[in-house]
Every structure is written in C-alpha cells, then in structure tokens.
Amino acid sequence: MKQNTIISPSEAEAVFKQANRRSIIFFVITLCFLAYCAYEYFTTTNGAFRTCLNVFFWISLGCWILISMVVLWSSENDSEELEKVDAERIGKFPIQQVKDMFAEVFSNTPGFEKPKVYISYMQVLNSWVFNTLFNQYQHTNAVYMTEMCFEKLSENEIKAILYHEMAHFRKYIYMENRTLNFSMFFFFFMPFAFTALVPFIILKIVYVIFAFVAVLYLWNKIRAVNDLDSHAMEFLCDLEATKHVGKLNMINALIAITRENEPIVQKSKSMKDKVKQVVKPQKPRIPVDWAHFDTHVVNGKIESEELEALHRTLESVENPELMNAELDKDGASHPSLSKRVLFLCRYGHS
C-alpha cells in the first residue's frame, strides 16, 4: 500500500533519502544522455539530425534560463541585501539586532558556504532559501526573509524559521533545487531531436507520441516529486530547528505564519481553486481550535503550560484541524499546520 503520511522522524529520513537518491540518479541519467547527444552531434553525418540536436539543445537551454530567471526575479525584484538596508529598524527590531540574529544562526549552522541575506518587502509572512551549484551568483545562494516576519514574530520565532531554512540550505535539499531544474528541461526536450532519424511522416508522428509517453513514464518512475517527498523535508527541517530554539518557538512560528497569511491566501485564491474545493472536497476534519488552549497566558501563543493539553487533544482526535486556513491543509510543498504541530509535539526538542 502506498504511504500517504509520515508519522516519525525515521520515516521522514527514509522518504527523504529515497527521494534524494532518485533525484541524483535522474540528474546523472540526464547528464549521460546529454553526453550521448553531444557525441551524436559531433560524429553524425546526418545534417538534419545534427540540426535537430542543435535546435532542441537551445530550446532546452533557453527554457531553463527563462524559467530560472523568472523564479530568481520574483525573489530579487522586491528585496534588498541586509548589509545594504538603509534603515534603523526592520519591523520592530533595530537593524543591528536583526544582523545579530542571522549571525547567531549562521554560527550555529556552519558549512562550506555562507548564504547572503536578503530582506523581502513582499506583503506576506514567509522565508525561503536558494542553494544552487552556481556559486558565482549570490542571489542563488541566499536566505530571504520578508519584513513582515520582523513585524509579527518574536526573536525566538524568527530564529526558529531561520534554523528551519538553514536546515534546507545545509542538508535537506534535492538536486532539482541545486540546479534550478536544469536536468528536467533537457530530459523532456532532447529526445524529440531523434525524430530526424525516423523515416516517413506517419512514423515520425508515432515516434513523437511514443517519446512523449516514454518521457512522462520515466519521469514519474524516477523523479516526479510527490507530496510525501516535500513533506518529509519540512518535517525534518522543523525538527532541526527545535534543536536550537525548542519546539514551542517552532510551533508558535508556524501558528503565526498560518494565521497572518490566511487573509492574503484567500485574497489570491483563483476561481479554479474555489471550484476545486466544491467539486472535490477534502475529507471532513474535526476542528481543534488552537486558540482554545491559549489560556494560561492569553497572548496569541502556546506556552509550555498549555502544550501538554494541546498535544493530548491532537493525539485523541482523528484528522484534527487547528485552524480554518489554507496552510492547515496538506499542500504540494508543505504538510498541514496540524500535522506539523503534532509531529513537533511528539518528537521536537524542548
């Protein structure tokens, strides 16, 4: 039976290792195929075949560069390097305190590379990293954090998010992220260059259909990233963060992100998403409002005195829902808030 959820750190590690192995194998296979295409290009006497190889190579490269530039531009466009921020404060924190936070996190997560730090002015509470093989371009080896984080989160919650992101940067990252999906474009486009070797129009059409089906089949077998692969990384990065700041800070950071981003998510939801919710509703969930546990000190956070009751309730309820929010639903890249909080309650470091 196909696994559809992760219930322990060992399972998360196993899923990540298997997915990472597939990621590397896919990258190596693509490089070998590219090497074979290069060999054919320089040795073939078929001019049409050589032209096709050349055309599809540049199509693949062009698509990769275009998509990569769009992804990078979306991060760069509204961000500023921390060292160049000309302000006394970022959010509610003095600029020097912000720099000290990053310095502390970096010193506790040593590695070969030290990422650049960028403050993003996107109106969302979020943080993300790039760690690619293209070290000469600093934007692709960087930590991004939105200004809103410094307005809505406490210092320890900010550090929790940073430790989570540094776990991605240092350890839990797939080859696709390291290469900005370089291999995917060549894997999908280059096989169609061999159409030039097939005689007759009918056979060419048959080959194109066959190649399309074969490429999709191999992609799904070797490398298609499923939700579980992405969820495993998030669970493991959450767990890494708790080693430095404890599970309460990580839990409260996740609650704040879900709560503060919900109005933005709802505003940006497309009609397609709304129709999908009606046509294909998710399995009913039992509300377990996290705010009902905010009783010892009513401050919009879970305190240590309140955590045990929250954990006990999450364990006893099937398919709980801590918040009526999009981020408390399983997504392609992140598990639901409820699953992440339960995972941290069980296995997070205090």
Coordinates of C-alpha atoms in Angstrom, one line a residue:
M1 CA 0.0 0.0 0.0
K2 CA 1.3 3.4 -0.9
Q3 CA 2.4 5.5 2.1
N4 CA 0.4 8.8 2.3
T5 CA 1.6 10.3 5.5
I6 CA 4.7 10.5 7.8
I7 CA 4.4 9.6 11.4
S8 CA 8.0 9.5 12.7
P9 CA 11.5 11.1 12.1
S10 CA 12.8 7.7 10.9
E11 CA 10.1 7.5 8.3
A12 CA 10.8 11.1 7.2
E13 CA 14.5 10.4 6.9
A14 CA 13.8 7.2 4.9
V15 CA 11.5 9.1 2.5
F16 CA 14.0 12.0 2.1
K17 CA 16.9 9.6 1.4
Q18 CA 15.0 7.6 -1.2
A19 CA 13.8 10.8 -2.9
N20 CA 17.2 12.3 -2.8
R21 CA 18.7 9.2 -4.3
R22 CA 16.2 9.3 -7.1
S23 CA 17.0 13.0 -7.6
I24 CA 20.7 12.3 -8.0
I25 CA 20.1 9.3 -10.3
F26 CA 17.8 11.4 -12.5
F27 CA 20.5 14.1 -12.7
V28 CA 23.2 11.6 -13.7
I29 CA 21.0 9.9 -16.3
T30 CA 20.2 13.3 -17.9
L31 CA 23.9 14.2 -18.0
C32 CA 24.8 10.9 -19.6
F33 CA 22.0 11.4 -22.1
L34 CA 23.3 14.9 -22.9
A35 CA 26.8 13.4 -23.3
Y36 CA 25.4 10.9 -25.8
C37 CA 23.6 13.6 -27.7
A38 CA 26.9 15.6 -27.8
Y39 CA 28.7 12.5 -29.2
E40 CA 26.0 12.1 -31.9
Y41 CA 26.2 15.7 -32.8
F42 CA 29.9 15.6 -33.4
T43 CA 30.0 12.2 -35.1
T44 CA 26.8 12.1 -37.2
T45 CA 26.9 12.7 -40.9
N46 CA 23.1 13.3 -41.0
G47 CA 22.8 17.0 -41.4
A48 CA 19.1 17.1 -40.4
F49 CA 19.8 15.1 -37.2
R50 CA 22.6 17.5 -36.3
T51 CA 20.3 20.4 -36.8
C52 CA 17.6 18.9 -34.7
L53 CA 20.1 18.2 -31.9
N54 CA 21.3 21.8 -32.1
V55 CA 17.7 23.2 -32.1
F56 CA 16.4 21.2 -29.2
F57 CA 19.5 21.8 -27.2
W58 CA 19.0 25.6 -27.5
I59 CA 15.3 25.2 -26.8
S60 CA 16.1 23.2 -23.6
L61 CA 18.7 25.7 -22.5
G62 CA 16.5 28.7 -23.4
C63 CA 13.6 27.4 -21.4
W64 CA 15.8 26.6 -18.4
I65 CA 17.3 30.1 -18.4
L66 CA 14.0 31.8 -18.9
I67 CA 12.2 29.9 -16.1
S68 CA 15.2 30.3 -13.8
M69 CA 15.4 34.0 -14.4
V70 CA 11.6 34.4 -13.7
V71 CA 12.0 32.5 -10.4
L72 CA 15.0 34.5 -9.3
W73 CA 13.5 37.8 -10.5
S74 CA 10.4 37.1 -8.4
S75 CA 12.7 36.9 -5.3
E76 CA 15.1 39.7 -6.2
N77 CA 12.5 42.2 -7.5
D78 CA 11.2 43.3 -4.1
S79 CA 14.2 42.5 -1.9
E80 CA 17.3 44.2 -0.6
E81 CA 20.6 42.8 0.8
L82 CA 20.6 43.1 4.6
E83 CA 24.0 44.8 4.5
K84 CA 22.6 47.5 2.3
V85 CA 19.4 48.2 4.2
D86 CA 19.5 51.9 5.0
A87 CA 17.2 51.9 8.0
E88 CA 17.5 52.0 11.7
R89 CA 14.9 49.2 12.2
I90 CA 13.4 46.3 10.3
G91 CA 9.9 45.8 11.6
K92 CA 10.1 46.1 15.4
F93 CA 13.8 45.2 15.7
P94 CA 16.8 47.5 15.5
I95 CA 18.9 46.7 12.4
Q96 CA 21.9 45.6 14.4
Q97 CA 19.7 43.1 16.4
V98 CA 18.5 41.7 13.1
K99 CA 22.1 41.2 11.9
D100 CA 23.0 39.6 15.2
M101 CA 20.1 37.1 14.7
F102 CA 21.4 36.0 11.4
A103 CA 25.0 35.9 12.6
E104 CA 24.0 33.7 15.6
V105 CA 22.0 31.2 13.4
F106 CA 24.9 31.0 10.8
S107 CA 27.5 30.4 13.5
N108 CA 25.3 27.5 14.8
T109 CA 24.9 26.0 11.4
P110 CA 28.4 26.0 10.0
G111 CA 29.1 24.9 6.5
F112 CA 31.2 25.5 3.4
E113 CA 29.0 28.3 2.1
K114 CA 27.7 31.3 4.0
P115 CA 24.5 32.5 2.3
K116 CA 23.8 36.1 1.5
V117 CA 20.8 37.6 3.4
Y118 CA 18.0 39.5 1.7
I119 CA 15.1 41.2 3.2
S120 CA 12.0 40.9 1.0
Y121 CA 9.3 43.5 1.1
M122 CA 6.6 41.2 -0.2
Q123 CA 3.4 41.6 1.9
V124 CA 3.5 38.1 3.2
L125 CA 5.0 36.3 6.3
N126 CA 7.5 34.0 4.7
S127 CA 11.1 32.9 4.4
W128 CA 12.9 30.8 1.8
V129 CA 16.4 29.8 0.6
F130 CA 18.3 29.2 -2.6
N131 CA 21.3 26.9 -2.5
T132 CA 22.5 26.1 -6.0
L133 CA 25.6 24.9 -7.7
F134 CA 26.0 28.3 -9.3
N135 CA 28.0 29.9 -6.5
Q136 CA 29.2 32.9 -8.6
Y137 CA 25.7 34.4 -8.5
Q138 CA 24.9 35.4 -4.9
H139 CA 21.1 35.5 -5.3
T140 CA 21.1 31.8 -5.9
N141 CA 22.9 31.1 -2.6
A142 CA 20.8 33.2 -0.2
V143 CA 18.3 33.3 2.6
Y144 CA 15.3 35.5 2.0
M145 CA 13.0 36.7 4.8
T146 CA 10.1 39.1 4.5
E147 CA 10.0 42.3 6.5
M148 CA 6.6 41.1 7.8
C149 CA 8.4 38.4 9.8
F150 CA 10.1 41.1 11.9
E151 CA 6.8 42.8 12.5
K152 CA 4.7 39.8 13.6
L153 CA 7.2 37.3 15.1
S154 CA 9.2 37.3 18.3
E155 CA 13.0 37.0 18.2
N156 CA 13.0 33.3 19.0
E157 CA 10.3 32.6 16.4
I158 CA 12.3 34.4 13.8
K159 CA 15.3 32.2 14.8
A160 CA 13.1 29.1 14.5
I161 CA 12.2 30.0 11.0
L162 CA 15.9 30.8 10.1
Y163 CA 17.1 27.5 11.6
H164 CA 14.4 25.7 9.5
E165 CA 15.6 27.4 6.4
M166 CA 19.2 26.7 7.1
A167 CA 18.3 23.0 7.5
H168 CA 17.2 23.2 3.9
F169 CA 20.3 25.1 2.9
R170 CA 22.7 22.8 4.6
K171 CA 21.1 19.4 4.4
Y172 CA 17.5 18.8 3.2
I173 CA 17.5 19.9 -0.4
Y174 CA 17.1 17.9 -3.7
M175 CA 19.3 18.1 -6.8
E176 CA 16.5 19.9 -8.7
N177 CA 16.7 22.8 -6.3
R178 CA 20.5 22.8 -6.5
T179 CA 20.4 23.0 -10.3
L180 CA 17.2 25.1 -10.7
N181 CA 15.6 22.1 -12.5
F182 CA 18.4 22.0 -15.2
S183 CA 18.0 18.3 -15.9
M184 CA 14.2 18.4 -16.2
F185 CA 14.2 20.6 -19.4
F186 CA 16.9 18.6 -21.2
F187 CA 15.2 15.3 -20.2
F188 CA 11.9 16.5 -21.6
F189 CA 13.0 18.1 -24.8
M190 CA 16.1 16.4 -26.2
P191 CA 14.5 13.0 -27.0
F192 CA 12.4 14.8 -29.7
A193 CA 15.6 15.7 -31.6
F194 CA 15.8 12.0 -32.6
T195 CA 12.7 12.5 -34.7
A196 CA 15.0 13.4 -37.6
L197 CA 16.2 9.8 -37.7
V198 CA 12.7 8.4 -38.2
P199 CA 11.5 8.0 -41.9
F200 CA 8.1 9.0 -43.1
I201 CA 5.7 11.4 -41.6
I202 CA 3.4 8.8 -40.1
L203 CA 6.3 7.1 -38.3
K204 CA 7.6 10.5 -37.1
I205 CA 4.2 11.1 -35.5
V206 CA 4.2 7.7 -33.9
Y207 CA 7.7 8.3 -32.6
V208 CA 6.7 11.7 -31.1
I209 CA 3.7 10.1 -29.3
F210 CA 5.9 7.3 -28.1
A211 CA 8.7 9.6 -26.9
F212 CA 6.2 11.8 -25.1
V213 CA 4.6 8.8 -23.3
A214 CA 8.0 7.3 -22.5
V215 CA 9.4 10.6 -21.1
L216 CA 6.4 11.0 -18.9
Y217 CA 6.6 7.4 -17.7
L218 CA 10.3 7.6 -16.9
W219 CA 9.8 11.0 -15.2
N220 CA 7.1 9.5 -13.0
K221 CA 9.1 6.4 -12.2
I222 CA 12.4 8.1 -11.5
R223 CA 11.9 11.7 -10.4
A224 CA 8.4 13.1 -10.2
V225 CA 8.4 14.8 -6.8
N226 CA 5.3 13.7 -4.8
D227 CA 3.8 15.5 -1.8
L228 CA 5.4 13.0 0.6
D229 CA 8.9 13.9 -0.6
S230 CA 8.3 17.5 0.1
H231 CA 6.5 16.9 3.4
A232 CA 9.5 14.8 4.6
M233 CA 11.8 17.7 4.1
E234 CA 9.5 20.1 6.0
F235 CA 9.1 17.7 9.0
L236 CA 12.9 17.2 9.2
C237 CA 13.7 20.9 8.9
D238 CA 11.1 21.7 11.7
L239 CA 12.8 19.1 13.8
E240 CA 16.3 20.5 13.2
A241 CA 15.1 24.0 14.2
T242 CA 13.9 22.6 17.6
K243 CA 17.4 21.5 18.4
H244 CA 18.4 25.2 18.7
V245 CA 15.2 27.0 19.9
G246 CA 12.9 24.3 21.2
K247 CA 9.6 23.1 19.9
L248 CA 7.4 25.8 21.4
N249 CA 9.1 28.5 19.3
M250 CA 8.8 26.5 16.2
I251 CA 5.1 25.7 16.9
N252 CA 4.3 29.3 17.6
A253 CA 6.1 30.5 14.5
L254 CA 4.0 28.0 12.4
I255 CA 0.8 29.2 14.0
A256 CA 1.7 32.8 13.4
I257 CA 2.6 32.2 9.7
T258 CA -0.7 30.3 9.1
R259 CA -2.8 33.0 10.9
E260 CA -1.2 36.0 9.4
N261 CA -1.1 34.7 5.8
E262 CA -4.7 33.4 5.7
P263 CA -6.2 36.8 4.5
I264 CA -3.5 37.0 1.8
V265 CA -4.1 33.4 0.7
Q266 CA -7.8 33.9 0.5
K267 CA -7.5 37.1 -1.5
S268 CA -5.1 35.5 -4.0
K269 CA -7.1 32.2 -4.4
S270 CA -8.1 31.7 -8.0
M271 CA -11.6 30.7 -9.2
K272 CA -10.1 27.4 -10.2
D273 CA -9.1 26.7 -6.5
K274 CA -12.6 27.7 -5.3
V275 CA -14.3 25.4 -7.8
K276 CA -12.0 22.6 -6.9
Q277 CA -12.9 22.8 -3.3
V278 CA -16.6 22.4 -4.2
V279 CA -16.1 19.7 -6.9
K280 CA -13.5 17.7 -4.9
P281 CA -14.0 18.5 -1.2
Q282 CA -11.4 17.2 1.2
K283 CA -12.1 14.6 3.9
P284 CA -14.0 16.2 6.7
R285 CA -11.8 17.4 9.6
I286 CA -12.6 17.9 13.3
P287 CA -11.9 21.4 14.5
V288 CA -9.4 21.7 17.3
D289 CA -9.1 25.4 17.6
W290 CA -5.5 26.1 18.9
A291 CA -6.8 29.4 20.5
H292 CA -8.8 27.3 23.0
F293 CA -5.6 26.2 24.5
D294 CA -4.2 29.8 24.9
T295 CA -5.5 30.0 28.5
H296 CA -2.5 30.2 30.9
V297 CA -1.3 33.4 29.4
V298 CA -3.7 34.8 26.8
N299 CA -1.1 36.2 24.3
G300 CA -1.8 34.5 21.0
K301 CA 0.8 31.8 21.6
I302 CA 1.1 28.4 23.1
E303 CA 3.0 28.4 26.3
S304 CA 4.8 25.4 27.9
E305 CA 1.9 25.1 30.4
E306 CA -0.6 24.8 27.6
L307 CA 1.3 22.5 25.3
E308 CA 0.5 19.2 27.0
A309 CA -3.2 19.7 26.7
L310 CA -2.9 20.6 23.0
H311 CA -0.7 17.5 22.4
R312 CA -3.2 15.3 24.2
T313 CA -6.1 16.6 22.2
L314 CA -4.3 16.3 18.8
E315 CA -3.4 12.7 19.7
S316 CA -7.0 11.8 20.6
V317 CA -8.7 13.4 17.6
E318 CA -8.8 11.8 14.1
N319 CA -7.9 14.3 11.3
P320 CA -7.8 17.4 13.5
E321 CA -7.9 21.0 12.2
L322 CA -6.1 23.6 14.4
M323 CA -7.1 26.5 12.2
N324 CA -9.6 27.0 9.4
A325 CA -6.9 28.1 7.0
E326 CA -5.3 27.1 3.7
L327 CA -2.0 26.4 5.4
D328 CA -3.7 23.9 7.7
K329 CA -4.4 21.8 4.6
D330 CA -1.9 19.4 3.0
G331 CA -0.3 21.2 0.1
A332 CA 2.2 20.0 -2.6
S333 CA 5.1 21.5 -0.8
H334 CA 4.1 21.6 2.9
P335 CA 2.1 19.3 5.2
S336 CA -0.8 20.9 7.1
L337 CA -0.2 23.0 10.2
S338 CA -1.9 20.4 12.4
K339 CA 0.4 17.6 11.2
R340 CA 3.5 19.7 11.7
V341 CA 2.4 20.7 15.2
L342 CA 1.6 17.1 16.2
F343 CA 4.9 16.0 14.7
L344 CA 6.7 18.6 16.8
C345 CA 4.7 17.7 20.0
R346 CA 5.8 14.1 19.6
Y347 CA 9.4 14.5 18.5
G348 CA 10.6 18.1 18.9
H349 CA 13.4 19.0 21.3
S350 CA 12.3 21.0 24.3

